[in-house]
Short mmCIF file of C-alpha atoms and ligand atoms in Angstrom, two decimals:
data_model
loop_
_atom_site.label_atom_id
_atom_site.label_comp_id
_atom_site.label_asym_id
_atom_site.label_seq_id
_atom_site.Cartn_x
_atom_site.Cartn_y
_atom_site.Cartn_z
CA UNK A 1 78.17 112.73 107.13
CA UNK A 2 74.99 111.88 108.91
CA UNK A 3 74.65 111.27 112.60
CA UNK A 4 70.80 109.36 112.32
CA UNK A 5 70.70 106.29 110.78
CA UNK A 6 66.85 104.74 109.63
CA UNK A 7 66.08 101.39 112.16
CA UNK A 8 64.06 100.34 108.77
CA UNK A 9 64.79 96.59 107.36
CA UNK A 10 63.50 95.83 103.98
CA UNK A 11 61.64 92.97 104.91
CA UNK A 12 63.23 90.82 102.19
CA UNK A 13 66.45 91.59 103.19
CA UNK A 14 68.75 88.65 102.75
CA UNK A 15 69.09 85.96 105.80
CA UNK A 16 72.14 83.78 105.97
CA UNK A 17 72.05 80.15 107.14
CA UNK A 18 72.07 81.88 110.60
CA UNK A 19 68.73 83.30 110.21
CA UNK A 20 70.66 86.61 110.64
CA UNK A 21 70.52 89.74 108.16
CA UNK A 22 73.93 91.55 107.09
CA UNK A 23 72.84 95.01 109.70
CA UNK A 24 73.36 91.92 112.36
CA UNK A 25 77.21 92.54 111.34
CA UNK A 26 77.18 96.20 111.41
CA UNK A 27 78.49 98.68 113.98
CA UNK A 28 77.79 101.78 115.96
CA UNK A 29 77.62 104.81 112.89
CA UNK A 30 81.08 105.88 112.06
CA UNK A 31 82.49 109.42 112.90
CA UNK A 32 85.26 108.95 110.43
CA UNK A 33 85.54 111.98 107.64
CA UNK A 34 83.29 111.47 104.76
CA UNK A 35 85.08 109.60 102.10
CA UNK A 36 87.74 107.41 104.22
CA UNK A 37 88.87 104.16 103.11
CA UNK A 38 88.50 102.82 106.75
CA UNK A 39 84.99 102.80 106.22
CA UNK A 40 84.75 100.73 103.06
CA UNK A 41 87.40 97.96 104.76
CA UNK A 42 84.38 97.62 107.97
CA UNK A 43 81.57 97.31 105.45
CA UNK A 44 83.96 94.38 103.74
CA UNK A 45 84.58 92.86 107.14
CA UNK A 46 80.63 92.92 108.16
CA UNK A 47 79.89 91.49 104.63
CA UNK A 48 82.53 88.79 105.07
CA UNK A 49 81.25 87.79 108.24
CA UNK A 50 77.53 87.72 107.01
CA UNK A 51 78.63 85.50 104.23
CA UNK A 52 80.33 83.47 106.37
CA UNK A 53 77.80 82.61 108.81
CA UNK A 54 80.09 84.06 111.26
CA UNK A 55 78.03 84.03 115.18
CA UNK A 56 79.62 87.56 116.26
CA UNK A 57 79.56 86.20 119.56
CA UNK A 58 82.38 83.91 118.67
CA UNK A 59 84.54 87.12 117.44
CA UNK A 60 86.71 88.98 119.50
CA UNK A 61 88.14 92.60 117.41
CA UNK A 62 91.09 94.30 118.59
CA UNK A 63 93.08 97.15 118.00
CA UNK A 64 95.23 99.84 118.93
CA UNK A 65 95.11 103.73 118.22
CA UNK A 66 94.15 106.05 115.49
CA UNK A 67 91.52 106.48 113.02
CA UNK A 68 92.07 102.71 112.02
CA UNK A 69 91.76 101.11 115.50
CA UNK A 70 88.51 102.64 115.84
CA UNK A 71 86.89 101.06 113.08
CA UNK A 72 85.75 98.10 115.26
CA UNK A 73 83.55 99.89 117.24
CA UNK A 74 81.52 100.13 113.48
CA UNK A 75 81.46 96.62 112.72
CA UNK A 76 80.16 93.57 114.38
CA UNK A 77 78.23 95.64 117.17
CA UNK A 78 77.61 92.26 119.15
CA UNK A 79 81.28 90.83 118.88
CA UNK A 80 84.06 90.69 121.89
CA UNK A 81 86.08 93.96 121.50
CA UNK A 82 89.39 95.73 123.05
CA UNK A 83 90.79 98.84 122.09
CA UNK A 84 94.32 98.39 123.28
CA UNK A 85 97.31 101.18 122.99
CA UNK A 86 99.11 102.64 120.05
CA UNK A 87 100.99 99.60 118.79
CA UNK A 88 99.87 97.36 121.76
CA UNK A 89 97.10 95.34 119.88
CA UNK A 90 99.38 92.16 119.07
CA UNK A 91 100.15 91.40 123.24
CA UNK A 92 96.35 91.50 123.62
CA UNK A 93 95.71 89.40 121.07
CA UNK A 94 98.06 86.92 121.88
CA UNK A 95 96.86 86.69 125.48
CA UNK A 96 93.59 86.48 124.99
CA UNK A 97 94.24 83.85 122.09
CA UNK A 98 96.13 81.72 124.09
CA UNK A 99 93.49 82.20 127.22
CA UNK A 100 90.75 80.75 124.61
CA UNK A 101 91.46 79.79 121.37
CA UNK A 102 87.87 78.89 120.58
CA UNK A 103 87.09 82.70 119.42
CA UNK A 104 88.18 84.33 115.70
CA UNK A 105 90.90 86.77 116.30
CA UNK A 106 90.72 89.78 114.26
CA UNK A 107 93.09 92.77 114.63
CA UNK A 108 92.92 95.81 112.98
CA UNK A 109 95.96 98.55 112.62
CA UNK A 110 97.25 101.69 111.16
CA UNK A 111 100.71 102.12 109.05
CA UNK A 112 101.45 104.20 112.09
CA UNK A 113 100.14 101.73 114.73
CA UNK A 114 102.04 99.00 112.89
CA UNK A 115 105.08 100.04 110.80
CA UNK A 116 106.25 102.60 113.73
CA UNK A 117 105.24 102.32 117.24
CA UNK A 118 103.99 98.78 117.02
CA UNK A 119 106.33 97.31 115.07
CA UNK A 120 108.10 95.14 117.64
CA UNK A 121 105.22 93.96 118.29
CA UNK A 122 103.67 93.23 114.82
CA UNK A 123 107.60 91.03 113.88
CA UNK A 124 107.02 88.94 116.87
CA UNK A 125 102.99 87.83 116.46
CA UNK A 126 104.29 87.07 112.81
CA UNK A 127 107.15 84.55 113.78
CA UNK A 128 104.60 83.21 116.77
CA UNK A 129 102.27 82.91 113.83
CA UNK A 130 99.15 83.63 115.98
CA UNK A 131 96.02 82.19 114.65
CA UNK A 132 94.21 85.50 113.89
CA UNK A 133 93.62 87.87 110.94
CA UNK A 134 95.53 91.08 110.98
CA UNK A 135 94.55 94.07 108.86
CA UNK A 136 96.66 97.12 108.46
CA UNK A 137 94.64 99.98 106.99
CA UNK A 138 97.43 101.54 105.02
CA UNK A 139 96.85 105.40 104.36
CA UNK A 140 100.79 105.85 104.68
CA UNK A 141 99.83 109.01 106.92
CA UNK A 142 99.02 109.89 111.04
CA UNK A 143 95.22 110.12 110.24
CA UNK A 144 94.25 110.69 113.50
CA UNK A 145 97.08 113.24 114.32
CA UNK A 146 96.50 115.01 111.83
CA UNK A 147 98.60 113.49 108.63
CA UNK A 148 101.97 113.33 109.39
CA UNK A 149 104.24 111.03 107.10
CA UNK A 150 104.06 107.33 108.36
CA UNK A 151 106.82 104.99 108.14
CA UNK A 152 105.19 103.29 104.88
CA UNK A 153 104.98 106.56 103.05
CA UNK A 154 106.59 106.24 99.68
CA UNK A 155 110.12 107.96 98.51
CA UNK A 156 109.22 111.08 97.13
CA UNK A 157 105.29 110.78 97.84
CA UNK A 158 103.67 114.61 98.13
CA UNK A 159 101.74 115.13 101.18
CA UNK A 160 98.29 117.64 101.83
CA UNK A 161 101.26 119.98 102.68
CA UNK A 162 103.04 119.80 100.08
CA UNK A 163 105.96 117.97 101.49
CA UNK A 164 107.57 115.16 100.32
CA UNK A 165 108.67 112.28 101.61
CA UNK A 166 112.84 111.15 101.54
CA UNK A 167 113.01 108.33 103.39
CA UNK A 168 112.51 104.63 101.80
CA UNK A 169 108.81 103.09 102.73
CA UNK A 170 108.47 99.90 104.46
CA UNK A 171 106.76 97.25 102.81
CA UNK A 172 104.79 95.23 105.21
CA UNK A 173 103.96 92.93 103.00
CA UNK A 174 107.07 91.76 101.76
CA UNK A 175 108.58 91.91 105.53
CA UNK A 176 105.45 90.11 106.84
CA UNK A 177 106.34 87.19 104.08
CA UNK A 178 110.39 87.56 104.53
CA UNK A 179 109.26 87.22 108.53
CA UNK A 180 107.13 83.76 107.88
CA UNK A 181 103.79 85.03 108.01
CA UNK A 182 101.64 81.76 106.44
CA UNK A 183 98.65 84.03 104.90
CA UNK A 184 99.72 87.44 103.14
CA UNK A 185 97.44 89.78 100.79
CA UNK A 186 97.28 93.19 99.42
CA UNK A 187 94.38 94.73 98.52
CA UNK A 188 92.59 98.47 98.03
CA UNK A 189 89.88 99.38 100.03
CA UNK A 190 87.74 100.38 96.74
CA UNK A 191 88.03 97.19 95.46
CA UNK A 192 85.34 95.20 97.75
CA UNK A 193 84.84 92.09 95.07
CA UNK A 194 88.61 91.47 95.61
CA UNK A 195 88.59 92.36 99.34
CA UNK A 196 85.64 90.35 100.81
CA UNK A 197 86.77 86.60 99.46
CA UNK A 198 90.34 87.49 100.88
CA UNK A 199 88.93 88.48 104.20
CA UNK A 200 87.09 85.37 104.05
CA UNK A 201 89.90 82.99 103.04
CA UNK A 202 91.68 85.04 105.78
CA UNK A 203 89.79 83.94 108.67
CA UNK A 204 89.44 80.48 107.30
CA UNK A 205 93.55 80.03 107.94
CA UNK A 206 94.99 78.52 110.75
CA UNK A 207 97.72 81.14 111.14
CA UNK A 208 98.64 84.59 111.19
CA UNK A 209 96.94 86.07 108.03
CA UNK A 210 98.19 89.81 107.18
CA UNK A 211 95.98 91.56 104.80
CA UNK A 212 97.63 95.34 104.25
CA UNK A 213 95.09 96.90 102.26
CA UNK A 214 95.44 100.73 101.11
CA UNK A 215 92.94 102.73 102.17
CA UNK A 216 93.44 106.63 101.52
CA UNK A 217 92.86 109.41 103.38
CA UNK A 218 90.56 111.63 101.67
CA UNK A 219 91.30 114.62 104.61
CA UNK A 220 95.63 114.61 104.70
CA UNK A 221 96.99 112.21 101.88
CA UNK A 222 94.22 111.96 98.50
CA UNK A 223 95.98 115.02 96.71
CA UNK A 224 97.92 115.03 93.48
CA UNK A 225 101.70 113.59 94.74
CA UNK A 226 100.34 111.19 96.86
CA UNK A 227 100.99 107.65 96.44
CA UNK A 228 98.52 106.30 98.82
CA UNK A 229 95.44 108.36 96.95
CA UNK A 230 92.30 106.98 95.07
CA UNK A 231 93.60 107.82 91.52
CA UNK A 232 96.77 106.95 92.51
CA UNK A 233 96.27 103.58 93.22
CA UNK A 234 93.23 102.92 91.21
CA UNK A 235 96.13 103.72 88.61
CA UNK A 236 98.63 101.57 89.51
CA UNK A 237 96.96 98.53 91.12
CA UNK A 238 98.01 95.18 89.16
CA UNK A 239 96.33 92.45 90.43
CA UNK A 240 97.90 88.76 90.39
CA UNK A 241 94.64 87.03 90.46
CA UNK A 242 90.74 87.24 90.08
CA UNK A 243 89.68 85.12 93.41
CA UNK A 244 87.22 83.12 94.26
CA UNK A 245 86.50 81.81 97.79
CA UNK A 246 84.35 78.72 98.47
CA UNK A 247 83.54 77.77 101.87
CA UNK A 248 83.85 74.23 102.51
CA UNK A 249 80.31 73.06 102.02
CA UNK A 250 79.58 75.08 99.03
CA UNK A 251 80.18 72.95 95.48
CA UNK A 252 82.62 73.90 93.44
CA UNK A 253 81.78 75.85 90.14
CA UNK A 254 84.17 77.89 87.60
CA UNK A 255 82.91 79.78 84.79
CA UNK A 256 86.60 80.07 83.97
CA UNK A 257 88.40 78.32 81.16
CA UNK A 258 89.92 74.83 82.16
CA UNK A 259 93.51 75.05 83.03
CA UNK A 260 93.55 78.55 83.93
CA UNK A 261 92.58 77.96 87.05
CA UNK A 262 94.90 77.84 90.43
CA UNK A 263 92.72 75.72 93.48
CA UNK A 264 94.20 75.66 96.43
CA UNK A 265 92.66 74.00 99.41
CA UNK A 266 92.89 75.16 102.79
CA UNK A 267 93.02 73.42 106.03
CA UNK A 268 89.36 73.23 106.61
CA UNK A 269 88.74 71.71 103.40
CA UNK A 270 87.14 75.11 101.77
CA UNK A 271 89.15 76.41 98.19
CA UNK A 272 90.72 79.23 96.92
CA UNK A 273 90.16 79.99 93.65
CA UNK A 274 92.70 81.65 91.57
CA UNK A 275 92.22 82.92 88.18
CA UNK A 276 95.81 83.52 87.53
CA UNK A 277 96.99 86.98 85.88
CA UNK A 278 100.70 87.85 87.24
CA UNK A 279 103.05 85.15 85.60
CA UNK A 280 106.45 83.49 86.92
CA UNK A 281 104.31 83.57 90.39
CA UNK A 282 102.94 80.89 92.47
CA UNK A 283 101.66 81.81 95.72
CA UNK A 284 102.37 78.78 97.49
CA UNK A 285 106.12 79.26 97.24
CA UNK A 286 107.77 82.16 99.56
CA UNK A 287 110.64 83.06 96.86
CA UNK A 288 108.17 83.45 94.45
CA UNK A 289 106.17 85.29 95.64
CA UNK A 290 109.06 87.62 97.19
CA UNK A 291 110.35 88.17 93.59
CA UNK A 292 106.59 89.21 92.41
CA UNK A 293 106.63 91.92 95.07
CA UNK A 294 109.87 93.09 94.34
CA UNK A 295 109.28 92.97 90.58
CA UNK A 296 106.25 95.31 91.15
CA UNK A 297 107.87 97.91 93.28
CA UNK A 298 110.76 98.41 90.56
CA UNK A 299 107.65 98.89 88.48
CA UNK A 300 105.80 100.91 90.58
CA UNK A 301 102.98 98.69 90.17
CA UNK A 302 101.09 98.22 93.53
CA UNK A 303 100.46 94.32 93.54
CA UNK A 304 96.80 93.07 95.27
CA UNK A 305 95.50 89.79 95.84
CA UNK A 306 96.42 86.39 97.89
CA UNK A 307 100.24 86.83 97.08
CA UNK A 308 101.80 84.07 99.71
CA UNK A 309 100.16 81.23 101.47
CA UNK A 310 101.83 78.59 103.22
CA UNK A 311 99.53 75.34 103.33
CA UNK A 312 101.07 73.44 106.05
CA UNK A 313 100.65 76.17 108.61
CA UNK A 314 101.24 75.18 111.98
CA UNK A 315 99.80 78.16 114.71
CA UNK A 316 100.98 79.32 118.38
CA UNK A 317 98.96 76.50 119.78
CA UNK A 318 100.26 73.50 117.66
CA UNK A 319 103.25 74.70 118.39
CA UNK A 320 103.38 74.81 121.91
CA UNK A 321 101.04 71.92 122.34
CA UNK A 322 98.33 73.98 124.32
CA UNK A 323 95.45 71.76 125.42
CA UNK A 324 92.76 71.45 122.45
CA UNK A 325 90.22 72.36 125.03
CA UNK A 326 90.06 76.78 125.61
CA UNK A 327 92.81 77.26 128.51
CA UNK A 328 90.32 79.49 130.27
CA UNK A 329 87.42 76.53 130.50
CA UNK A 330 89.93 74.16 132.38
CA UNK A 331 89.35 74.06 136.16
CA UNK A 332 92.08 74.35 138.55
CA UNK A 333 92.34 70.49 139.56
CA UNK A 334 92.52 69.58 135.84
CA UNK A 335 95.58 72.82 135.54
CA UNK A 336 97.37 71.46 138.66
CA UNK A 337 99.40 68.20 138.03
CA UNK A 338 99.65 67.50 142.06
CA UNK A 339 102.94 68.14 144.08
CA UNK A 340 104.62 64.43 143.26
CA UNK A 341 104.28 65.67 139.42
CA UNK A 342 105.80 69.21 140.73
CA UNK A 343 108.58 67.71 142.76
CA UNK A 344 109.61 65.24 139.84
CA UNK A 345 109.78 68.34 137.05
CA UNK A 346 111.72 70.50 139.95
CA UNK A 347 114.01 67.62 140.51
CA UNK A 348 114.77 67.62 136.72
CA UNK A 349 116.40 70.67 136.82
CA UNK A 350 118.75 70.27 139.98
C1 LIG B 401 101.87 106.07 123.06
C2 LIG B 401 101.22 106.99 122.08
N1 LIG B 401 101.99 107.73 121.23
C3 LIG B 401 101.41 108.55 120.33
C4 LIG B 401 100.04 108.66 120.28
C5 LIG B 401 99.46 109.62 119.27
N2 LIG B 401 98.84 108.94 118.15
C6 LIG B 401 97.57 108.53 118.18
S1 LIG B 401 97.09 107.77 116.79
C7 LIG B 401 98.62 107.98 116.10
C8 LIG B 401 98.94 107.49 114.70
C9 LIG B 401 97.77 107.06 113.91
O1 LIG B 401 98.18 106.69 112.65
P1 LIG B 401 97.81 105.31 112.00
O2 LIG B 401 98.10 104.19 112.91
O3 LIG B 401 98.45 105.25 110.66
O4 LIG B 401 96.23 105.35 111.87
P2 LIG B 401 95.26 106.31 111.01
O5 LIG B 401 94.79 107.33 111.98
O6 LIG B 401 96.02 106.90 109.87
O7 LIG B 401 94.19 105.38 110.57
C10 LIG B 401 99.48 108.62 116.97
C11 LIG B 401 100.88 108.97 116.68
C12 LIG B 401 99.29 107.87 121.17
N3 LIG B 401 97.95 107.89 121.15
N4 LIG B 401 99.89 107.06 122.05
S1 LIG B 402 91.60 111.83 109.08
FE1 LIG B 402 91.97 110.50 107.34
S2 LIG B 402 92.16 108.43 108.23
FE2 LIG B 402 91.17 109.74 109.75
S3 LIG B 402 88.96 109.47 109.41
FE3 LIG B 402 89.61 111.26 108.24
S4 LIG B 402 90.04 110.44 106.20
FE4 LIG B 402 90.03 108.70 107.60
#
């Protein structure tokens, strides 16, 4: 690990339609162990946002405790940030969401942020289907304390100390689908070609999208046993799609055969492109989708890709009917309907 990193641009370095280049997206340098998945899932977020033509400004990152909630502070260095409490990040999000939904919402988690201490949290920003992308940076261990078993920890996975695991895992991603989530993906954090188009599709949809991606430990859970380890998973990964993602101005071109191809267009008019692998699976229906998960675990085939994605997503703010306007840019005499609109809604209720 190095603690200096060179100020030197190549001058030629790439400019997005921004005029910015991709170090624009980058964070502070991280202090994470050599080696850690974590680090690979920023670098896919920064490169997401490049490609985008994301203005940081208009980003706001949160998240709670452990190795995985500090990731934000090395990734879009000139983006809103909060570094809530263990488990805490989905209330903050939602607040500040609601307070101005004009910003993209990005959350980052741990299996131990999310699956254990945040977990009433994480069920309820799922059914309130917050407009915001939520990444869990799965390493089924305590990084940050040191390693201990997390909640999404395989049956019978070996950990660094040689003990294994007896309880049954939770699956986030099936429970984030079985709890209405409208956006849900699995992916590795080695596997940046499928990771950046799904971060990008993710912050494209109007709704809560969950991306759990596994991203091992190289310090307390990489060793021989483990299921959450580079060989492990580079061993097991099946992956139901290649996927392309093409932002809405960008034309449309395949290089794959004709027919083989899944498009499905999102709310802002941009396309997911799926080059379909997994059969019996179609990602637009819930049931589906549930059976494909299920279908790998019995095969103890880890499953990556866009596996569910509900078109008609409605968020928090449809929902509720918020004004379309941020709540926090309203002035008070546009908030306050008078006291003979007051009276009248008071007298409703006697
Ligand atoms: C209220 C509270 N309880 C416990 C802790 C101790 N603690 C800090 S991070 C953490 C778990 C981190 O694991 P995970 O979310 O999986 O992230 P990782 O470090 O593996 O990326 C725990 C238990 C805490 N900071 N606050
Ligand atoms: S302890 Fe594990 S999760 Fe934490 S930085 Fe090191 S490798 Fe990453």
């Amino acid at each position: 690990m190095t603690y200096v990193r060179s100020q030197f641009r190549h001058p030629a370095l790439p400019k997005n339609d921004l005029g910015y280049t991709v170090d624009y997206y980058e964070g502070s340098l991280s202090t994470l162990c050599a080696g850690c998945g974590h680090d690979s899932i920023s670098a896919a977020v920064a490169q997401a946002c490049f490609e985008l033509n994301i203005e940081p400004h208009k980003v706001a990152k949160l998240s709670g405790i452990g190795c995985s909630s500090k990731t934000p502070a090395y990734f879009l260095n000139n983006s809103h940030g909060f570094n809530s409490v263990h488990g805490r990040m989905p209330s903050v999000a939602t607040g500040a969401n609601l307070a101005n939904r004009d910003l993209v919402y990005r959350g980052v988690s741990g299996d131990g942020d999310t699956a254990s201490i945040g977990m009433g949290q994480f069920v309820h920003v799922i059914r309130r289907n917050l407009n915001m992308v939520y990444i869990v940076m799965n390493n089924g261990c305590y990084g940050f304390t040191k390693g201990q078993d997390s909640a999404t920890a395989d049956t019978g996975s070996k950990n660094k100390s040689g003990h294994v695991n007896l309880f049954e895992a939770i699956d986030l991603t099936s429970l984030s689908i079985e709890l209405g989530a409208t956006f849900v993906a699995q992916s590795f954090s080695g596997d940046k070609e499928q990771l950046i188009p799904l971060i990008k599709a993710a912050m494209s949809h109007p709704g809560f999208a969950f991306l759990n991606v596994i991203s091992p430990c190289v310090t307390f859970n990489n060793n021989a046993g483990s299921t959450k380890s580079y060989d492990y998973v580079r061993e097991h990964q099946e992956a139901t799609a290649t996927f392309d993602f093409v932002p809405i101005e960008k034309e449309i071109r395949t290089s794959y055969e004709e027919g083989s191809v899944q498009n499905l267009t999102m709310h802002d008019g941009s396309v997911i492109q799926l080059h379909k692998l997994a059969k019996d699976w179609d990602p637009l229906d819930r049931l589906s989708a549930m059976n494909a998960m299920l279908k790998a675990k019995a095969k103890d085939e880890i499953l990556t890709g866009l596996i569910y994605l509900n078109s008609d997503s409605q968020d928090l703010h449809d929902l509720i009917r918020t004004s379309d306007r941020p709540l926090n840019s309203l002035l008070q005499t546009e908030l306050c309907p008078g006291s003979e609109i007051l009276d009248g809604i008071n007298n409703s209720f006697r």
